[in-house]
Short mmCIF file of C-alpha atoms and ligand atoms in Angstrom, two decimals:
data_model
loop_
_atom_site.label_atom_id
_atom_site.label_comp_id
_atom_site.label_asym_id
_atom_site.label_seq_id
_atom_site.Cartn_x
_atom_site.Cartn_y
_atom_site.Cartn_z
CA UNK A 67 113.08 69.40 122.53
CA UNK A 68 111.41 66.88 120.27
CA UNK A 69 108.21 67.63 118.36
CA UNK A 70 106.31 65.39 120.81
CA UNK A 71 107.70 67.24 123.82
CA UNK A 72 106.87 70.49 122.05
CA UNK A 73 103.30 69.33 121.45
CA UNK A 74 102.79 68.65 125.13
CA UNK A 75 104.40 71.85 126.37
CA UNK A 76 102.78 73.87 123.60
CA UNK A 77 99.29 72.83 124.67
CA UNK A 78 100.11 73.92 128.20
CA UNK A 79 101.45 77.21 126.93
CA UNK A 80 98.33 77.95 124.89
CA UNK A 81 96.20 77.18 127.98
CA UNK A 82 98.43 79.45 130.03
CA UNK A 83 98.06 82.30 127.52
CA UNK A 84 94.29 81.84 127.29
CA UNK A 85 93.97 81.88 131.10
CA UNK A 86 96.25 84.88 131.32
CA UNK A 87 94.14 86.88 128.88
CA UNK A 88 90.89 85.73 130.52
CA UNK A 89 92.03 86.88 133.97
CA UNK A 90 93.82 90.02 132.87
CA UNK A 91 91.11 92.40 134.01
CA UNK A 92 91.77 91.38 137.61
CA UNK A 93 95.46 92.25 137.48
CA UNK A 94 96.87 95.69 138.35
CA UNK A 95 97.43 97.59 135.12
CA UNK A 96 100.81 99.03 136.02
CA UNK A 97 103.62 96.72 137.00
CA UNK A 98 104.54 97.10 140.64
CA UNK A 99 108.12 95.85 140.47
CA UNK A 100 111.06 98.01 141.46
CA UNK A 101 114.05 98.48 139.19
CA UNK A 102 116.23 95.34 139.25
CA UNK A 103 113.58 93.21 140.98
CA UNK A 104 112.91 90.94 138.00
CA UNK A 105 116.60 90.54 137.25
CA UNK A 106 117.39 89.64 140.84
CA UNK A 107 114.92 86.74 140.71
CA UNK A 108 117.25 85.03 138.25
CA UNK A 109 120.53 83.30 139.03
CA UNK A 110 123.44 85.40 137.91
CA UNK A 111 124.98 82.29 136.34
CA UNK A 112 123.41 80.47 133.37
CA UNK A 113 121.41 77.31 134.21
CA UNK A 114 123.27 74.04 134.45
CA UNK A 115 120.18 71.82 134.75
CA UNK A 116 116.95 71.68 132.79
CA UNK A 117 113.60 72.74 134.23
CA UNK A 118 110.25 71.01 133.85
CA UNK A 119 107.92 73.02 131.62
CA UNK A 120 105.39 73.33 134.46
CA UNK A 121 108.08 74.92 136.63
CA UNK A 122 108.95 77.34 133.87
CA UNK A 123 105.31 78.42 133.66
CA UNK A 124 105.24 78.88 137.43
CA UNK A 125 108.29 81.10 137.11
CA UNK A 126 106.47 83.07 134.41
CA UNK A 127 103.63 83.68 136.85
CA UNK A 128 105.86 84.49 139.80
CA UNK A 129 108.68 86.45 138.21
CA UNK A 130 107.80 87.65 134.73
CA UNK A 131 104.13 88.57 134.91
CA UNK A 132 104.54 90.97 137.87
CA UNK A 133 107.03 92.88 135.75
CA UNK A 134 104.62 93.33 132.84
CA UNK A 135 102.78 96.58 132.22
CA UNK A 136 99.43 95.16 131.19
CA UNK A 137 98.91 96.93 127.90
CA UNK A 138 96.24 94.40 126.91
CA UNK A 139 94.23 95.30 130.03
CA UNK A 140 90.92 97.04 129.25
CA UNK A 141 91.83 99.84 131.69
CA UNK A 142 95.11 100.58 129.93
CA UNK A 143 94.89 103.99 128.30
CA UNK A 144 98.59 104.79 128.20
CA UNK A 145 100.73 105.78 125.20
CA UNK A 146 98.78 104.08 122.38
CA UNK A 147 96.79 100.86 121.96
CA UNK A 148 99.41 98.14 121.47
CA UNK A 149 96.87 95.49 120.65
CA UNK A 150 98.09 91.92 120.35
CA UNK A 151 94.98 90.19 119.08
CA UNK A 152 95.01 86.49 119.81
CA UNK A 153 94.41 85.73 116.14
CA UNK A 154 97.66 87.53 115.32
CA UNK A 155 99.41 85.78 118.21
CA UNK A 156 98.52 82.49 116.50
CA UNK A 157 100.07 83.78 113.29
CA UNK A 158 103.18 84.77 115.21
CA UNK A 159 103.42 81.31 116.73
CA UNK A 160 102.96 79.78 113.29
CA UNK A 161 105.77 81.99 112.00
CA UNK A 162 108.06 80.86 114.82
CA UNK A 163 107.07 77.25 114.31
CA UNK A 164 107.91 77.32 110.63
CA UNK A 165 111.31 78.69 111.54
CA UNK A 166 111.80 80.28 108.17
CA UNK A 167 114.76 82.28 107.01
CA UNK A 168 113.91 85.29 104.87
CA UNK A 169 117.12 86.26 103.15
CA UNK A 170 115.88 86.25 99.59
CA UNK A 171 112.82 85.09 97.67
CA UNK A 172 114.54 81.73 97.18
CA UNK A 173 115.21 81.24 100.89
CA UNK A 174 111.43 81.20 101.50
CA UNK A 175 109.17 82.05 98.54
CA UNK A 176 106.05 81.94 100.75
CA UNK A 177 107.46 84.51 103.13
CA UNK A 178 107.93 86.99 100.31
CA UNK A 179 104.71 86.30 98.50
CA UNK A 180 102.38 86.22 101.52
CA UNK A 181 103.93 89.53 102.55
CA UNK A 182 103.24 90.95 99.10
CA UNK A 183 99.64 89.80 99.41
CA UNK A 184 98.90 91.16 102.90
CA UNK A 185 100.69 94.45 102.30
CA UNK A 186 98.55 94.92 99.23
CA UNK A 187 95.36 93.87 101.05
CA UNK A 188 96.06 96.48 103.70
CA UNK A 189 96.72 99.06 101.01
CA UNK A 190 93.30 98.36 99.54
CA UNK A 191 91.65 98.34 102.95
CA UNK A 192 93.14 101.78 103.59
CA UNK A 193 91.82 103.15 100.29
CA UNK A 194 95.31 103.81 98.93
CA UNK A 195 95.73 103.71 95.15
CA UNK A 196 97.60 100.92 93.40
CA UNK A 197 100.54 103.27 92.85
CA UNK A 198 101.72 102.21 96.30
CA UNK A 199 103.75 99.13 97.12
CA UNK A 200 105.23 98.31 100.46
CA UNK A 201 107.02 96.07 102.89
CA UNK A 202 106.67 95.14 106.51
CA UNK A 203 109.32 96.72 108.72
CA UNK A 204 109.83 96.06 112.40
CA UNK A 205 108.77 99.52 113.57
CA UNK A 206 107.80 102.95 112.31
CA UNK A 207 111.17 104.19 113.54
CA UNK A 208 112.87 101.87 111.07
CA UNK A 209 110.39 102.75 108.32
CA UNK A 210 111.06 106.46 108.77
CA UNK A 211 114.83 106.16 108.81
CA UNK A 212 114.58 103.99 105.71
CA UNK A 213 112.53 106.71 104.01
CA UNK A 214 115.08 109.27 105.20
CA UNK A 215 117.87 107.38 103.46
CA UNK A 216 115.84 107.34 100.26
CA UNK A 217 115.09 111.07 100.61
CA UNK A 218 118.74 111.87 101.14
CA UNK A 219 119.74 109.90 98.08
CA UNK A 220 117.03 111.52 95.96
CA UNK A 221 118.26 114.98 96.92
CA UNK A 222 121.87 114.11 96.23
CA UNK A 223 121.35 112.12 93.03
CA UNK A 224 122.51 108.90 94.72
CA UNK A 225 125.59 110.43 96.28
CA UNK A 226 126.09 107.17 98.17
CA UNK A 227 127.54 105.72 94.98
CA UNK A 228 130.34 108.28 95.02
CA UNK A 229 131.45 110.51 97.87
CA UNK A 230 128.24 110.24 99.88
CA UNK A 231 126.95 113.03 102.08
CA UNK A 232 130.51 114.09 102.78
CA UNK A 233 131.00 115.24 99.23
CA UNK A 234 127.84 117.36 99.10
CA UNK A 235 128.48 121.06 98.57
CA UNK A 236 125.25 122.11 100.34
CA UNK A 237 123.92 120.94 103.70
CA UNK A 238 120.68 118.93 103.37
CA UNK A 239 117.66 120.05 105.44
CA UNK A 240 114.71 118.12 106.87
CA UNK A 241 111.42 119.64 108.02
CA UNK A 242 108.92 118.48 110.58
CA UNK A 243 107.08 119.91 113.61
CA UNK A 244 107.54 119.86 117.36
CA UNK A 245 104.63 117.41 117.46
CA UNK A 246 106.48 114.75 115.46
CA UNK A 247 107.57 111.58 117.20
CA UNK A 248 111.15 111.48 118.43
CA UNK A 249 111.85 108.81 115.81
CA UNK A 250 111.61 111.50 113.13
CA UNK A 251 114.51 113.56 114.45
CA UNK A 252 116.36 110.32 115.12
CA UNK A 253 115.89 109.31 111.48
CA UNK A 254 117.26 112.65 110.33
CA UNK A 255 120.25 112.33 112.65
CA UNK A 256 120.99 108.77 111.53
CA UNK A 257 120.73 109.90 107.92
CA UNK A 258 123.55 112.33 108.65
CA UNK A 259 121.46 115.51 108.47
CA UNK A 260 122.55 116.96 111.82
CA UNK A 261 120.51 118.88 114.40
CA UNK A 262 121.34 122.21 112.85
CA UNK A 263 119.59 121.19 109.65
CA UNK A 264 116.37 119.87 111.16
CA UNK A 265 113.84 122.66 110.91
CA UNK A 266 110.81 122.71 113.18
CA UNK A 267 107.90 124.19 111.27
CA UNK A 268 105.35 126.16 113.28
CA UNK A 269 102.07 124.53 114.18
CA UNK A 270 98.56 125.86 114.46
CA UNK A 271 97.97 126.96 118.07
CA UNK A 272 94.66 125.07 118.29
CA UNK A 273 95.07 121.95 116.14
CA UNK A 274 98.85 121.56 116.48
CA UNK A 275 98.99 120.78 112.75
CA UNK A 276 101.85 121.94 110.56
CA UNK A 277 101.49 125.48 109.21
CA UNK A 278 102.11 125.17 105.45
CA UNK A 279 102.86 128.88 105.10
CA UNK A 280 105.60 128.62 107.66
CA UNK A 281 106.90 125.51 105.88
CA UNK A 282 107.03 127.49 102.65
CA UNK A 283 108.94 130.38 104.17
CA UNK A 284 111.37 128.13 106.01
CA UNK A 285 112.17 126.22 102.83
CA UNK A 286 112.62 129.50 100.97
CA UNK A 287 114.96 130.79 103.67
CA UNK A 288 117.04 127.63 103.55
CA UNK A 289 117.37 127.79 99.76
CA UNK A 290 118.40 131.42 100.02
CA UNK A 291 120.97 130.44 102.64
CA UNK A 292 122.49 127.92 100.21
CA UNK A 293 120.99 124.79 101.76
CA UNK A 294 119.29 121.86 100.06
CA UNK A 295 115.76 120.97 101.31
CA UNK A 296 115.56 117.19 101.16
CA UNK A 297 112.68 115.82 103.22
CA UNK A 298 109.47 116.80 104.97
CA UNK A 299 107.97 114.45 107.54
CA UNK A 300 104.31 115.20 108.07
CA UNK A 301 102.28 113.67 110.90
CA UNK A 302 98.99 111.99 110.30
CA UNK A 303 98.16 111.52 113.93
CA UNK A 304 100.99 112.97 115.99
CA UNK A 305 102.10 111.15 119.14
CA UNK A 306 100.96 113.64 121.76
CA UNK A 307 97.68 115.09 120.55
CA UNK A 308 96.98 113.12 117.31
CA UNK A 309 97.41 116.21 115.15
CA UNK A 310 96.90 115.78 111.43
CA UNK A 311 99.14 117.89 109.23
CA UNK A 312 97.35 119.24 106.12
CA UNK A 313 98.93 116.86 103.63
CA UNK A 314 97.36 118.39 100.55
CA UNK A 315 98.67 121.83 101.40
CA UNK A 316 102.07 120.41 102.34
CA UNK A 317 102.15 118.61 98.98
CA UNK A 318 101.29 121.94 97.30
CA UNK A 319 104.33 123.46 98.99
CA UNK A 320 106.48 120.59 97.73
CA UNK A 321 105.12 121.09 94.19
CA UNK A 322 105.80 124.82 94.34
CA UNK A 323 109.50 124.23 94.95
CA UNK A 324 110.11 121.85 92.05
CA UNK A 325 112.94 123.37 90.04
CA UNK A 326 113.75 125.81 92.86
CA UNK A 327 115.96 123.68 95.02
CA UNK A 328 118.70 123.16 92.46
CA UNK A 329 117.89 119.47 91.93
CA UNK A 330 115.34 118.07 89.49
CA UNK A 331 113.45 115.90 91.96
CA UNK A 332 110.88 117.24 94.42
CA UNK A 333 111.52 117.36 98.15
CA UNK A 334 110.66 113.92 99.59
CA UNK A 335 107.39 113.92 101.52
CA UNK A 336 107.03 111.19 104.14
CA UNK A 337 103.85 110.65 106.17
CA UNK A 338 104.16 109.27 109.68
CA UNK A 339 100.80 107.66 110.42
CA UNK A 340 102.27 105.10 112.82
CA UNK A 341 99.43 105.20 115.31
CA UNK A 342 96.58 106.68 113.29
CA UNK A 343 97.04 104.68 110.09
CA UNK A 344 94.56 102.07 111.29
CA UNK A 345 91.87 104.73 110.92
CA UNK A 346 92.38 104.67 107.15
CA UNK A 347 90.52 101.37 107.30
CA UNK A 348 87.41 103.44 108.02
CA UNK A 349 86.16 105.25 104.96
CA UNK A 350 84.61 108.04 107.01
CA UNK A 351 88.01 108.86 108.60
CA UNK A 352 89.93 109.08 105.33
CA UNK A 353 89.43 112.84 104.86
CA UNK A 354 91.94 113.24 107.71
CA UNK A 355 94.53 111.75 105.36
CA UNK A 356 93.59 113.78 102.27
CA UNK A 357 96.72 114.43 100.26
CA UNK A 358 98.53 111.29 101.44
CA UNK A 359 98.36 110.02 97.87
CA UNK A 360 100.75 112.81 96.90
CA UNK A 361 103.43 111.76 99.37
CA UNK A 362 106.46 109.66 98.49
CA UNK A 363 106.29 107.33 101.47
CA UNK A 364 103.95 106.52 104.30
CA UNK A 365 104.32 104.40 107.38
CA UNK A 366 101.69 102.99 109.71
CA UNK A 367 101.69 100.31 112.34
CA UNK A 368 99.22 97.44 112.27
CA UNK A 369 100.94 96.60 115.58
CA UNK A 370 99.21 99.51 117.26
CA UNK A 371 95.48 100.08 117.10
CA UNK A 372 94.67 97.46 114.44
CA UNK A 373 96.22 94.78 116.59
CA UNK A 374 98.74 92.64 114.69
CA UNK A 375 101.13 91.89 117.50
CA UNK A 376 104.38 93.88 117.54
CA UNK A 377 106.46 94.02 115.43
CA UNK A 378 104.58 94.93 112.31
CA UNK A 379 105.00 98.32 110.69
CA UNK A 380 104.22 99.08 107.07
CA UNK A 381 106.36 101.22 104.83
CA UNK A 382 104.64 102.14 101.58
CA UNK A 383 106.40 103.96 98.78
CA UNK A 384 105.03 105.37 95.57
CA UNK A 385 108.12 104.52 93.55
CA UNK A 386 109.74 101.38 94.90
CA UNK A 387 112.70 101.71 92.51
CA UNK A 388 113.79 104.81 94.42
CA UNK A 389 113.91 102.81 97.62
CA UNK A 390 115.48 99.67 96.22
CA UNK A 391 118.15 101.64 94.37
CA UNK A 392 119.31 102.88 97.79
CA UNK A 393 118.86 99.65 99.74
CA UNK A 394 119.76 96.91 97.26
CA UNK A 395 122.61 94.52 97.81
CA UNK A 396 123.48 91.61 95.58
CA UNK A 397 125.86 89.27 97.37
CA UNK A 398 126.89 86.29 95.28
CA UNK A 399 125.81 83.74 97.88
CA UNK A 400 122.21 84.91 97.63
CA UNK A 401 121.83 84.90 93.86
CA UNK A 402 119.31 82.62 92.21
CA UNK A 403 117.64 82.00 88.86
CA UNK A 404 114.54 83.85 90.11
CA UNK A 405 116.38 87.16 90.49
CA UNK A 406 114.76 89.89 88.46
CA UNK A 407 111.39 88.14 88.42
CA UNK A 408 110.65 88.28 92.14
CA UNK A 409 110.59 90.73 95.04
CA UNK A 410 113.67 90.74 97.23
CA UNK A 411 112.55 92.30 100.46
CA UNK A 412 116.12 92.71 101.67
CA UNK A 413 116.22 95.57 99.13
CA UNK A 414 113.34 97.37 100.91
CA UNK A 415 115.01 98.09 104.21
CA UNK A 416 117.97 97.67 106.50
CA UNK A 417 117.95 94.04 107.70
CA UNK A 418 118.88 91.11 105.56
CA UNK A 419 117.18 88.27 107.46
CA UNK A 420 113.47 88.72 108.03
CA UNK A 421 110.79 86.90 109.98
CA UNK A 422 107.56 85.66 108.44
CA UNK A 423 105.66 88.63 109.87
CA UNK A 424 102.98 88.54 107.22
CA UNK A 425 101.46 85.47 108.88
CA UNK A 426 100.23 87.44 111.87
CA UNK A 427 98.46 89.91 109.62
CA UNK A 428 97.02 87.17 107.47
CA UNK A 429 95.76 85.24 110.50
CA UNK A 430 94.20 88.34 112.01
CA UNK A 431 92.43 89.39 108.83
CA UNK A 432 91.14 85.87 108.15
CA UNK A 433 90.20 84.89 111.70
CA UNK A 434 88.85 88.15 113.13
CA UNK A 435 87.60 89.52 109.82
CA UNK A 436 87.82 93.03 108.45
CA UNK A 437 84.26 93.91 109.50
CA UNK A 438 84.99 93.10 113.14
CA UNK A 439 88.21 95.11 113.10
CA UNK A 440 86.41 98.10 111.60
CA UNK A 441 83.58 97.77 114.12
CA UNK A 442 86.08 97.76 116.96
CA UNK A 443 87.82 100.90 115.65
CA UNK A 444 84.43 102.64 115.37
CA UNK A 445 83.55 101.56 118.91
CA UNK A 446 86.79 103.11 120.15
CA UNK A 447 86.09 106.38 118.34
CA UNK A 448 82.65 106.54 119.95
CA UNK A 449 84.09 105.74 123.38
CA UNK A 450 86.73 108.46 123.02
CA UNK A 451 84.03 110.92 121.94
CA UNK A 452 81.92 110.03 124.98
CA UNK A 453 84.90 110.59 127.26
CA UNK A 454 85.78 113.91 125.62
CA UNK A 455 82.16 115.03 126.01
CA UNK A 456 82.30 114.33 129.76
CA UNK A 457 85.51 116.32 130.08
CA UNK A 458 84.13 119.24 128.12
CA UNK A 459 80.94 119.35 130.13
CA UNK A 460 82.58 119.14 133.56
CA UNK A 461 83.55 122.15 135.59
CA UNK A 462 87.32 122.74 135.93
CA UNK A 463 88.14 120.10 133.32
CA UNK A 464 89.40 120.93 129.84
CA UNK A 465 90.36 119.31 126.58
CA UNK A 466 93.77 120.72 125.75
CA UNK A 467 93.62 119.63 122.12
CA UNK A 468 90.75 118.90 119.77
CA UNK A 469 89.68 115.26 119.64
CA UNK A 470 90.61 114.00 116.18
CA UNK A 471 90.57 110.25 116.73
CA UNK A 472 90.75 108.11 119.87
CA UNK A 473 93.12 110.03 122.14
CA UNK A 474 91.61 112.48 124.60
CA UNK A 475 94.04 115.09 125.94
CA UNK A 476 92.91 116.31 129.31
CA UNK A 477 93.76 118.70 132.10
CA UNK A 478 92.01 119.39 135.39
CA UNK A 479 92.44 123.09 136.10
CA UNK A 480 91.02 124.25 139.43
CA UNK A 481 90.48 128.01 139.55
CA UNK A 482 93.68 129.97 140.09
CA UNK A 483 96.03 127.05 139.51
CA UNK A 484 98.67 127.74 136.83
CA UNK A 485 102.26 127.03 135.90
CA UNK A 486 104.30 124.71 138.11
CA UNK A 487 101.46 124.32 140.61
CA UNK A 488 99.12 123.14 137.86
CA UNK A 489 101.77 120.72 136.58
CA UNK A 490 102.30 119.32 140.07
CA UNK A 491 98.53 118.88 140.46
CA UNK A 492 98.26 117.11 137.08
CA UNK A 493 101.08 114.69 137.80
CA UNK A 494 99.81 114.03 141.32
CA UNK A 495 96.23 113.07 140.41
CA UNK A 496 97.47 110.93 137.55
CA UNK A 497 99.93 109.16 139.82
CA UNK A 498 97.13 108.41 142.29
CA UNK A 499 95.31 106.54 139.52
CA UNK A 500 98.34 104.81 138.06
CA UNK A 501 99.71 103.68 141.41
CA UNK A 502 96.32 102.24 142.39
CA UNK A 503 96.63 99.69 139.59
CA UNK A 504 93.02 100.37 138.60
CA UNK A 505 93.91 102.11 135.35
CA UNK A 506 96.88 103.57 133.55
CA UNK A 507 97.16 106.76 131.51
CA UNK A 508 100.32 108.55 130.45
CA UNK A 509 101.32 112.16 130.95
CA UNK A 510 102.88 114.19 128.19
CA UNK A 511 104.18 117.72 127.72
CA UNK A 512 102.14 120.03 125.55
CA UNK A 513 103.70 123.43 125.07
CA UNK A 514 105.03 124.32 128.50
CA UNK A 515 102.69 122.23 130.61
CA UNK A 516 101.78 118.64 131.44
CA UNK A 517 98.59 117.01 130.24
CA UNK A 518 97.08 113.56 130.64
CA UNK A 519 96.41 111.44 127.59
CA UNK A 520 93.58 108.93 127.49
CA UNK A 521 94.44 106.74 124.56
CA UNK A 522 91.37 104.63 123.90
CA UNK A 523 91.61 101.48 121.82
CA UNK A 524 92.65 98.36 123.71
CA UNK A 525 90.77 95.47 122.15
CA UNK A 526 88.91 94.63 125.35
CA UNK A 527 88.06 98.21 126.39
CA UNK A 528 84.33 98.79 126.35
CA UNK A 529 82.21 101.80 127.22
CA UNK A 530 81.90 100.65 130.85
CA UNK A 531 85.67 100.94 131.20
CA UNK A 532 85.56 104.55 130.05
CA UNK A 533 82.78 105.21 132.55
CA UNK A 534 84.97 103.70 135.29
CA UNK A 535 87.92 105.82 134.18
CA UNK A 536 85.90 109.03 134.27
CA UNK A 537 84.81 108.14 137.79
CA UNK A 538 88.46 107.56 138.77
CA UNK A 539 89.48 110.89 137.26
CA UNK A 540 86.90 112.77 139.29
CA UNK A 541 87.76 110.96 142.51
CA UNK A 542 91.48 111.43 142.07
CA UNK A 543 91.33 115.21 141.77
CA UNK A 544 89.21 115.52 144.88
CA UNK A 545 91.60 113.62 147.15
N1 PLP B 1555 105.38 107.80 115.02
C1 PLP B 1555 104.32 108.04 115.80
C2 PLP B 1555 103.32 109.09 115.39
C3 PLP B 1555 104.13 107.32 116.98
O1 PLP B 1555 103.08 107.57 117.77
C4 PLP B 1555 105.08 106.33 117.33
C5 PLP B 1555 104.95 105.55 118.56
O2 PLP B 1555 104.19 105.80 119.44
C6 PLP B 1555 106.16 106.11 116.47
C7 PLP B 1555 106.29 106.87 115.33
C8 PLP B 1555 107.21 105.08 116.77
O3 PLP B 1555 106.68 103.82 116.52
P1 PLP B 1555 107.59 102.52 116.57
O4 PLP B 1555 107.61 102.09 117.99
O5 PLP B 1555 106.89 101.54 115.67
O6 PLP B 1555 108.94 102.88 116.08
#
């Protein structure tokens, strides 16, 4: 494709995207395709002839779009807001168009330095002190496993440079809660910790937040049993109910064990704020994150509520040398005269080659503006509060967890319905809504029962959409 051909097709593509977003509200929220249906619309053999761009766009409409769960739809309340603001889409297109190769500072100085700028802007916007530096990772899962590697190496005094985990005399232990995202246990497993050494700390029965006293006793028990506590992952906004672990108290526990674990360094404290981190952009919400300054690492995803299109997750660390000493490589073919004077982002995570992801953040911040982003987040908080108020006030409806942010956790409990019958009722009324295409919410287990999560925060969701959803909820339980 020549640049001129690209220009022509590109204009059509931008029109197609703009039309798609404009008309999205009319589409069913949940994809209606059956497993294998999209695949079967393609030839099994690779193409032997070229297609006209118009035909390709028709195929997008006919084959691809029906297989898309419309997470940008204003009636999408599933999982979490995966906003892909159009300003950030432009930045993503610009990144693709530049076709950069981020292997080292030298391979694209702008890629490194714009990333340094936007990561620091977001730090400031979140009210984090200038002790923190960070990098963009693809996802929070990657950020957390990266932090887990650093935690492991802190606890073992950089054992990777000798016998590694296999030469450790004591098993390392990680601590989190049952509310943590599955990526946390996955990070521990990938870091070689093993299921037996992942300790689930008790949570408060009402708030589902980590119980620091239980954390303290579990760490004590592990030390007494000859184990080495290495990492705590605290949730700031857990996946199911948006629980906020008491970071200050957790940091107090960490401080109380300095010198007790048999190694000089404190237990690594990582904060998973993947979904909720956007709320740090609102000064009034920052008390939820009190104590985060005392952690060693923190991850949050601009690609969720804030709206920089996936993939864009931030990993901040308080001491970057601890991370880079674990992650650094220095292959001869990548050396340059700038080494030592510049940031080498390959030393901040797992991949070598990186995309110019900072552009989508930069575009979003410049084009939408911080004020508008903050206003949108506040609108979503108010909408979630309105919805929670309706649930609380209605007979037979209940909030199964306190509303901390923008996710409302709901159950409809007709008198006398419990256990499996209640679960069947919950899943049935939700399925009636989801299969109608009018809205989408996701179900999730809480304790030993199912609940429905209303995750408010799609960019185009306004109060009228919440009103419509509440109407749907009431109709669906009466069918
Ligand atoms: N942590 C929390 C609290 C989450 O809610 C999620 C995703 O929903 C993740 C981690 C995983 O995020 P990612 O898809 O960026 O790995």
